[in-house]
mmCIF file with all atom_site columns, C-alpha atoms in Angstrom:
data_model
loop_
_atom_site.group_PDB
_atom_site.id
_atom_site.type_symbol
_atom_site.label_atom_id
_atom_site.label_alt_id
_atom_site.label_comp_id
_atom_site.label_asym_id
_atom_site.label_entity_id
_atom_site.label_seq_id
_atom_site.pdbx_PDB_ins_code
_atom_site.Cartn_x
_atom_site.Cartn_y
_atom_site.Cartn_z
_atom_site.occupancy
_atom_site.B_iso_or_equiv
_atom_site.pdbx_formal_charge
_atom_site.auth_seq_id
_atom_site.auth_comp_id
_atom_site.auth_asym_id
_atom_site.auth_atom_id
_atom_site.pdbx_PDB_model_num
ATOM 1   C CA . MET A 1 1   ? 0.039   -0.142 -0.273  1.00 78.00 ? 1372 MET A CA 1
ATOM 2   C CA . CYS A 1 2   ? 1.096   3.368  -1.181  1.00 91.00 ? 1373 CYS A CA 1
ATOM 3   C CA . LYS A 1 3   ? 0.265   6.252  0.999   1.00 93.00 ? 1374 LYS A CA 1
ATOM 4   C CA . ILE A 1 4   ? 0.476   9.710  1.912   1.00 94.00 ? 1375 ILE A CA 1
ATOM 5   C CA . THR A 1 5   ? -0.349  11.819 4.890   1.00 95.00 ? 1376 THR A CA 1
ATOM 6   C CA . VAL A 1 6   ? -2.272  15.236 4.120   1.00 95.00 ? 1377 VAL A CA 1
ATOM 7   C CA . LYS A 1 7   ? -3.336  18.005 6.539   1.00 96.00 ? 1378 LYS A CA 1
ATOM 8   C CA . GLY A 1 8   ? -7.137  19.283 6.297   1.00 95.00 ? 1379 GLY A CA 1
ATOM 9   C CA . HIS A 1 9   ? -9.040  21.189 8.315   1.00 96.00 ? 1380 HIS A CA 1
ATOM 10  C CA . ILE A 1 10  ? -12.880 20.145 10.451  1.00 95.00 ? 1381 ILE A CA 1
ATOM 11  C CA . GLN A 1 11  ? -15.243 22.112 9.088   1.00 92.00 ? 1382 GLN A CA 1
ATOM 12  C CA . VAL A 1 12  ? -18.990 21.879 11.180  1.00 91.00 ? 1383 VAL A CA 1
ATOM 13  C CA . PHE A 1 13  ? -21.792 22.921 9.442   1.00 83.00 ? 1384 PHE A CA 1
ATOM 14  C CA . PRO A 1 14  ? -20.031 23.802 6.348   1.00 80.00 ? 1385 PRO A CA 1
ATOM 15  C CA . LYS A 1 15  ? -21.936 27.048 4.713   1.00 72.00 ? 1386 LYS A CA 1
ATOM 16  C CA . ASP A 1 16  ? -21.213 25.795 1.449   1.00 63.00 ? 1387 ASP A CA 1
ATOM 17  C CA . ARG A 1 17  ? -23.733 22.724 2.224   1.00 53.00 ? 1388 ARG A CA 1
ATOM 18  C CA . SER A 1 18  ? -26.483 25.494 2.635   1.00 53.00 ? 1389 SER A CA 1
ATOM 19  C CA . ARG A 1 19  ? -26.755 26.111 -0.752  1.00 49.00 ? 1390 ARG A CA 1
ATOM 20  C CA . LEU A 1 20  ? -28.637 22.465 -1.498  1.00 49.00 ? 1391 LEU A CA 1
ATOM 21  C CA . SER A 1 21  ? -31.941 23.738 -2.613  1.00 54.00 ? 1392 SER A CA 1
ATOM 22  C CA . ARG A 1 22  ? -33.392 20.029 -1.041  1.00 57.00 ? 1393 ARG A CA 1
ATOM 23  C CA . LYS A 1 23  ? -32.802 18.093 1.618   1.00 54.00 ? 1394 LYS A CA 1
ATOM 24  C CA . LYS A 1 24  ? -31.548 14.749 0.863   1.00 60.00 ? 1395 LYS A CA 1
ATOM 25  C CA . LYS A 1 25  ? -30.838 13.284 4.273   1.00 52.00 ? 1396 LYS A CA 1
ATOM 26  C CA . PRO A 1 26  ? -32.535 13.743 7.667   1.00 51.00 ? 1397 PRO A CA 1
ATOM 27  C CA . TYR A 1 27  ? -29.998 15.384 9.720   1.00 58.00 ? 1398 TYR A CA 1
ATOM 28  C CA . GLU A 1 28  ? -28.137 17.018 6.461   1.00 62.00 ? 1399 GLU A CA 1
ATOM 29  C CA . GLU A 1 29  ? -27.714 20.771 8.576   1.00 72.00 ? 1400 GLU A CA 1
ATOM 30  C CA . GLN A 1 30  ? -25.339 18.215 10.678  1.00 83.00 ? 1401 GLN A CA 1
ATOM 31  C CA . THR A 1 31  ? -22.759 17.360 8.308   1.00 86.00 ? 1402 THR A CA 1
ATOM 32  C CA . ILE A 1 32  ? -19.144 17.747 9.075   1.00 92.00 ? 1403 ILE A CA 1
ATOM 33  C CA . VAL A 1 33  ? -16.277 17.634 6.945   1.00 92.00 ? 1404 VAL A CA 1
ATOM 34  C CA . ILE A 1 34  ? -12.731 17.797 6.382   1.00 95.00 ? 1405 ILE A CA 1
ATOM 35  C CA . LYS A 1 35  ? -11.695 20.000 3.708   1.00 94.00 ? 1406 LYS A CA 1
ATOM 36  C CA . LEU A 1 36  ? -8.647  19.218 2.013   1.00 95.00 ? 1407 LEU A CA 1
ATOM 37  C CA . SER A 1 37  ? -6.334  21.339 -0.643  1.00 95.00 ? 1408 SER A CA 1
ATOM 38  C CA . ASN A 1 38  ? -8.389  20.792 -3.909  1.00 94.00 ? 1409 ASN A CA 1
ATOM 39  C CA . ASP A 1 39  ? -4.692  20.248 -5.534  1.00 95.00 ? 1410 ASP A CA 1
ATOM 40  C CA . ILE A 1 40  ? -5.244  16.406 -4.160  1.00 94.00 ? 1411 ILE A CA 1
ATOM 41  C CA . GLY A 1 41  ? -8.144  16.353 -6.600  1.00 92.00 ? 1412 GLY A CA 1
ATOM 42  C CA . ARG A 1 42  ? -6.361  18.164 -9.234  1.00 95.00 ? 1413 ARG A CA 1
ATOM 43  C CA . LEU A 1 43  ? -3.392  15.630 -9.284  1.00 95.00 ? 1414 LEU A CA 1
ATOM 44  C CA . TYR A 1 44  ? -5.409  12.600 -8.910  1.00 93.00 ? 1415 TYR A CA 1
ATOM 45  C CA . SER A 1 45  ? -7.897  13.522 -11.255 1.00 93.00 ? 1416 SER A CA 1
ATOM 46  C CA . SER A 1 46  ? -5.058  14.321 -13.897 1.00 94.00 ? 1417 SER A CA 1
ATOM 47  C CA . MET A 1 47  ? -3.450  11.445 -13.448 1.00 92.00 ? 1418 MET A CA 1
ATOM 48  C CA . LEU A 1 48  ? -6.724  9.319  -13.891 1.00 90.00 ? 1419 LEU A CA 1
ATOM 49  C CA . PHE A 1 49  ? -6.935  11.413 -17.398 1.00 90.00 ? 1420 PHE A CA 1
ATOM 50  C CA . LYS A 1 50  ? -3.574  10.591 -18.361 1.00 92.00 ? 1421 LYS A CA 1
ATOM 51  C CA . GLU A 1 51  ? -3.663  6.805  -17.569 1.00 89.00 ? 1422 GLU A CA 1
ATOM 52  C CA . LYS A 1 52  ? -7.178  5.995  -18.222 1.00 85.00 ? 1423 LYS A CA 1
ATOM 53  C CA . GLY A 1 53  ? -8.726  8.578  -20.807 1.00 85.00 ? 1424 GLY A CA 1
ATOM 54  C CA . ILE A 1 54  ? -11.305 9.247  -17.846 1.00 88.00 ? 1425 ILE A CA 1
ATOM 55  C CA . LEU A 1 55  ? -12.835 13.340 -17.388 1.00 90.00 ? 1426 LEU A CA 1
ATOM 56  C CA . LEU A 1 56  ? -13.596 13.789 -14.010 1.00 93.00 ? 1427 LEU A CA 1
ATOM 57  C CA . GLU A 1 57  ? -14.786 17.445 -12.701 1.00 92.00 ? 1428 GLU A CA 1
ATOM 58  C CA . PRO A 1 58  ? -13.943 18.355 -9.232  1.00 91.00 ? 1429 PRO A CA 1
ATOM 59  C CA . PRO A 1 59  ? -16.426 17.411 -6.199  1.00 85.00 ? 1430 PRO A CA 1
ATOM 60  C CA . PRO A 1 60  ? -19.279 19.761 -5.946  1.00 78.00 ? 1431 PRO A CA 1
ATOM 61  C CA . PHE A 1 61  ? -17.916 20.443 -2.240  1.00 80.00 ? 1432 PHE A CA 1
ATOM 62  C CA . GLY A 1 62  ? -14.268 20.498 -2.954  1.00 89.00 ? 1433 GLY A CA 1
ATOM 63  C CA . CYS A 1 63  ? -11.887 17.412 -2.267  1.00 93.00 ? 1434 CYS A CA 1
ATOM 64  C CA . HIS A 1 64  ? -12.929 16.486 1.243   1.00 93.00 ? 1435 HIS A CA 1
ATOM 65  C CA . VAL A 1 65  ? -13.418 13.372 4.024   1.00 95.00 ? 1436 VAL A CA 1
ATOM 66  C CA . THR A 1 66  ? -17.320 13.075 5.194   1.00 92.00 ? 1437 THR A CA 1
ATOM 67  C CA . LEU A 1 67  ? -16.948 12.880 9.146   1.00 93.00 ? 1438 LEU A CA 1
ATOM 68  C CA . ASN A 1 68  ? -21.054 12.464 9.201   1.00 91.00 ? 1439 ASN A CA 1
ATOM 69  C CA . ASN A 1 69  ? -23.489 12.992 6.258   1.00 86.00 ? 1440 ASN A CA 1
ATOM 70  C CA . GLY A 1 70  ? -26.509 14.142 7.921   1.00 82.00 ? 1441 GLY A CA 1
ATOM 71  C CA . LYS A 1 71  ? -27.820 10.670 8.094   1.00 86.00 ? 1442 LYS A CA 1
ATOM 72  C CA . HIS A 1 72  ? -27.250 9.797  11.281  1.00 87.00 ? 1443 HIS A CA 1
ATOM 73  C CA . TYR A 1 73  ? -28.491 12.671 14.830  1.00 89.00 ? 1444 TYR A CA 1
ATOM 74  C CA . PHE A 1 74  ? -26.509 13.788 17.189  1.00 90.00 ? 1445 PHE A CA 1
ATOM 75  C CA . ASP A 1 75  ? -27.728 15.880 19.874  1.00 91.00 ? 1446 ASP A CA 1
ATOM 76  C CA . VAL A 1 76  ? -26.100 19.251 19.057  1.00 90.00 ? 1447 VAL A CA 1
ATOM 77  C CA . ALA A 1 77  ? -27.022 21.101 22.215  1.00 91.00 ? 1448 ALA A CA 1
ATOM 78  C CA . LYS A 1 78  ? -25.098 18.791 24.266  1.00 94.00 ? 1449 LYS A CA 1
ATOM 79  C CA . GLN A 1 79  ? -22.191 18.682 22.049  1.00 93.00 ? 1450 GLN A CA 1
ATOM 80  C CA . LYS A 1 80  ? -21.820 22.695 21.396  1.00 92.00 ? 1451 LYS A CA 1
ATOM 81  C CA . ASP A 1 81  ? -18.429 22.955 23.345  1.00 95.00 ? 1452 ASP A CA 1
ATOM 82  C CA . TYR A 1 82  ? -17.090 19.969 21.465  1.00 95.00 ? 1453 TYR A CA 1
ATOM 83  C CA . LEU A 1 83  ? -17.998 21.297 18.300  1.00 94.00 ? 1454 LEU A CA 1
ATOM 84  C CA . LYS A 1 84  ? -16.638 24.856 19.048  1.00 95.00 ? 1455 LYS A CA 1
ATOM 85  C CA . GLU A 1 85  ? -13.547 23.075 19.487  1.00 96.00 ? 1456 GLU A CA 1
ATOM 86  C CA . LEU A 1 86  ? -13.919 20.562 16.904  1.00 96.00 ? 1457 LEU A CA 1
ATOM 87  C CA . ASP A 1 87  ? -14.538 23.534 14.033  1.00 95.00 ? 1458 ASP A CA 1
ATOM 88  C CA . GLY A 1 88  ? -11.478 24.573 12.043  1.00 95.00 ? 1459 GLY A CA 1
ATOM 89  C CA . LYS A 1 89  ? -9.448  22.303 13.715  1.00 96.00 ? 1460 LYS A CA 1
ATOM 90  C CA . ALA A 1 90  ? -6.276  21.015 11.643  1.00 96.00 ? 1461 ALA A CA 1
ATOM 91  C CA . ILE A 1 91  ? -5.964  17.216 11.313  1.00 95.00 ? 1462 ILE A CA 1
ATOM 92  C CA . GLN A 1 92  ? -3.526  14.814 9.942   1.00 95.00 ? 1463 GLN A CA 1
ATOM 93  C CA . ILE A 1 93  ? -4.872  12.136 7.574   1.00 95.00 ? 1464 ILE A CA 1
ATOM 94  C CA . ALA A 1 94  ? -3.361  9.235  6.093   1.00 96.00 ? 1465 ALA A CA 1
ATOM 95  C CA . ILE A 1 95  ? -4.823  8.238  2.517   1.00 95.00 ? 1466 ILE A CA 1
ATOM 96  C CA . ASP A 1 96  ? -4.030  4.846  0.415   1.00 95.00 ? 1467 ASP A CA 1
ATOM 97  C CA . VAL A 1 97  ? -3.273  6.300  -3.201  1.00 91.00 ? 1468 VAL A CA 1
ATOM 98  C CA . ASN A 1 98  ? -5.540  3.490  -4.646  1.00 91.00 ? 1469 ASN A CA 1
ATOM 99  C CA . MET A 1 99  ? -8.232  5.343  -5.826  1.00 91.00 ? 1470 MET A CA 1
ATOM 100 C CA . TYR A 1 100 ? -11.441 3.485  -6.807  1.00 91.00 ? 1471 TYR A CA 1
ATOM 101 C CA . ARG A 1 101 ? -14.899 4.315  -8.237  1.00 88.00 ? 1472 ARG A CA 1
ATOM 102 C CA . HIS A 1 102 ? -17.785 4.454  -5.716  1.00 81.00 ? 1473 HIS A CA 1
ATOM 103 C CA . TRP A 1 103 ? -20.930 5.530  -7.808  1.00 82.00 ? 1474 TRP A CA 1
ATOM 104 C CA . GLU A 1 104 ? -19.892 8.660  -9.791  1.00 85.00 ? 1475 GLU A CA 1
ATOM 105 C CA . PHE A 1 105 ? -17.385 9.762  -7.958  1.00 88.00 ? 1476 PHE A CA 1
ATOM 106 C CA . PHE A 1 106 ? -13.982 8.540  -7.406  1.00 92.00 ? 1477 PHE A CA 1
ATOM 107 C CA . ALA A 1 107 ? -12.041 8.190  -4.101  1.00 94.00 ? 1478 ALA A CA 1
ATOM 108 C CA . MET A 1 108 ? -9.227  7.025  -2.070  1.00 95.00 ? 1479 MET A CA 1
ATOM 109 C CA . PRO A 1 109 ? -9.392  5.318  1.109   1.00 95.00 ? 1480 PRO A CA 1
ATOM 110 C CA . VAL A 1 110 ? -8.488  6.982  4.470   1.00 95.00 ? 1481 VAL A CA 1
ATOM 111 C CA . ILE A 1 111 ? -6.086  4.586  6.967   1.00 92.00 ? 1482 ILE A CA 1
ATOM 112 C CA . GLY A 1 112 ? -6.674  4.936  10.409  1.00 85.00 ? 1483 GLY A CA 1
ATOM 113 C CA . THR A 1 113 ? -9.064  5.555  13.509  1.00 85.00 ? 1484 THR A CA 1
ATOM 114 C CA . GLU A 1 114 ? -8.789  9.024  14.308  1.00 90.00 ? 1485 GLU A CA 1
ATOM 115 C CA . LEU A 1 115 ? -12.076 9.758  12.726  1.00 95.00 ? 1486 LEU A CA 1
ATOM 116 C CA . ASN A 1 116 ? -14.268 7.034  14.050  1.00 95.00 ? 1487 ASN A CA 1
ATOM 117 C CA . LYS A 1 117 ? -13.300 8.410  18.104  1.00 95.00 ? 1488 LYS A CA 1
ATOM 118 C CA . ILE A 1 118 ? -14.497 12.004 16.917  1.00 96.00 ? 1489 ILE A CA 1
ATOM 119 C CA . ARG A 1 119 ? -17.908 9.885  15.848  1.00 95.00 ? 1490 ARG A CA 1
ATOM 120 C CA . ARG A 1 120 ? -17.963 8.170  18.653  1.00 95.00 ? 1491 ARG A CA 1
ATOM 121 C CA . ARG A 1 121 ? -17.228 11.227 21.029  1.00 95.00 ? 1492 ARG A CA 1
ATOM 122 C CA . LEU A 1 122 ? -20.442 12.979 19.246  1.00 95.00 ? 1493 LEU A CA 1
ATOM 123 C CA . GLY A 1 123 ? -22.514 9.760  20.176  1.00 94.00 ? 1494 GLY A CA 1
ATOM 124 C CA . LEU A 1 124 ? -22.691 8.778  16.042  1.00 94.00 ? 1495 LEU A CA 1
ATOM 125 C CA . PRO A 1 125 ? -22.243 5.324  15.381  1.00 94.00 ? 1496 PRO A CA 1
ATOM 126 C CA . TYR A 1 126 ? -19.196 3.687  13.846  1.00 94.00 ? 1497 TYR A CA 1
ATOM 127 C CA . LYS A 1 127 ? -18.177 3.931  10.197  1.00 93.00 ? 1498 LYS A CA 1
ATOM 128 C CA . ASP A 1 128 ? -16.212 0.849  8.810   1.00 91.00 ? 1499 ASP A CA 1
ATOM 129 C CA . ASP A 1 129 ? -14.591 3.351  6.614   1.00 92.00 ? 1500 ASP A CA 1
ATOM 130 C CA . PHE A 1 130 ? -14.248 6.825  5.354   1.00 95.00 ? 1501 PHE A CA 1
ATOM 131 C CA . HIS A 1 131 ? -12.550 8.279  1.941   1.00 95.00 ? 1502 HIS A CA 1
ATOM 132 C CA . VAL A 1 132 ? -11.564 11.009 0.479   1.00 95.00 ? 1503 VAL A CA 1
ATOM 133 C CA . THR A 1 133 ? -13.733 12.468 -2.773  1.00 91.00 ? 1504 THR A CA 1
ATOM 134 C CA . ILE A 1 134 ? -11.434 13.292 -5.535  1.00 93.00 ? 1505 ILE A CA 1
ATOM 135 C CA . GLY A 1 135 ? -14.300 13.676 -8.126  1.00 92.00 ? 1506 GLY A CA 1
ATOM 136 C CA . ARG A 1 136 ? -17.265 12.677 -9.931  1.00 90.00 ? 1507 ARG A CA 1
ATOM 137 C CA . LEU A 1 137 ? -17.051 11.328 -13.699 1.00 89.00 ? 1508 LEU A CA 1
ATOM 138 C CA . HIS A 1 138 ? -17.169 14.421 -15.817 1.00 87.00 ? 1509 HIS A CA 1
ATOM 139 C CA . PRO A 1 139 ? -20.931 14.304 -18.040 1.00 83.00 ? 1510 PRO A CA 1
ATOM 140 C CA . ASN A 1 140 ? -18.657 14.200 -21.339 1.00 78.00 ? 1511 ASN A CA 1
ATOM 141 C CA . THR A 1 141 ? -16.933 10.923 -20.357 1.00 72.00 ? 1512 THR A CA 1
ATOM 142 C CA . LYS A 1 142 ? -20.538 9.444  -19.558 1.00 63.00 ? 1513 LYS A CA 1
ATOM 143 C CA . ARG A 1 143 ? -21.605 10.754 -23.195 1.00 57.00 ? 1514 ARG A CA 1
ATOM 144 C CA . LEU A 1 144 ? -18.531 9.112  -25.006 1.00 50.00 ? 1515 LEU A CA 1
ATOM 145 C CA . GLY A 1 145 ? -18.883 5.940  -23.512 1.00 52.00 ? 1516 GLY A CA 1
ATOM 146 C CA . LEU A 1 146 ? -15.614 5.312  -21.959 1.00 50.00 ? 1517 LEU A CA 1
ATOM 147 C CA . LEU A 1 147 ? -17.231 3.614  -18.943 1.00 50.00 ? 1518 LEU A CA 1
ATOM 148 C CA . THR A 1 148 ? -15.123 0.125  -20.352 1.00 47.00 ? 1519 THR A CA 1
ATOM 149 C CA . LYS A 1 149 ? -15.169 -2.850 -17.881 1.00 43.00 ? 1520 LYS A CA 1
ATOM 150 C CA . GLU A 1 150 ? -11.304 -1.418 -16.733 1.00 47.00 ? 1521 GLU A CA 1
ATOM 151 C CA . ILE A 1 151 ? -12.897 1.584  -15.872 1.00 51.00 ? 1522 ILE A CA 1
ATOM 152 C CA . ASN A 1 152 ? -16.030 0.266  -14.089 1.00 49.00 ? 1523 ASN A CA 1
ATOM 153 C CA . GLU A 1 153 ? -13.474 -2.194 -11.869 1.00 53.00 ? 1524 GLU A CA 1
ATOM 154 C CA . LEU A 1 154 ? -12.006 0.995  -10.559 1.00 55.00 ? 1525 LEU A CA 1
#
């Protein structure tokens, strides 16, 4: 396994999510993410394009790891002090650079248990795996029928 370590910043209830016109998850307003440099997404997107001819568009909310996506409720009032401590906090995460396809997105697995410690402290259930969202399949890639068996196996 080849891995890199990157620095990100935790964002509690990110403002860019408020532009969503409709809620898709019951507690979407409780989203917590780790924002990473978009350069990571650009680098791996360009590598994927050069090697496989797959064009990606940047993720809608930038390169990130989702700590809580709004599927599970936690008591915001009870966690107010901890959420304040988390918001903007710098965090190091290790990433396995072997990209994989997740629905129409391309991602890389996050290595380690630190993120579940944060979830546990918030009263959220354990999550089996976390990933860095790199990019979404560009509509032109889909139209050109470039989704061969090899690409679908990513």
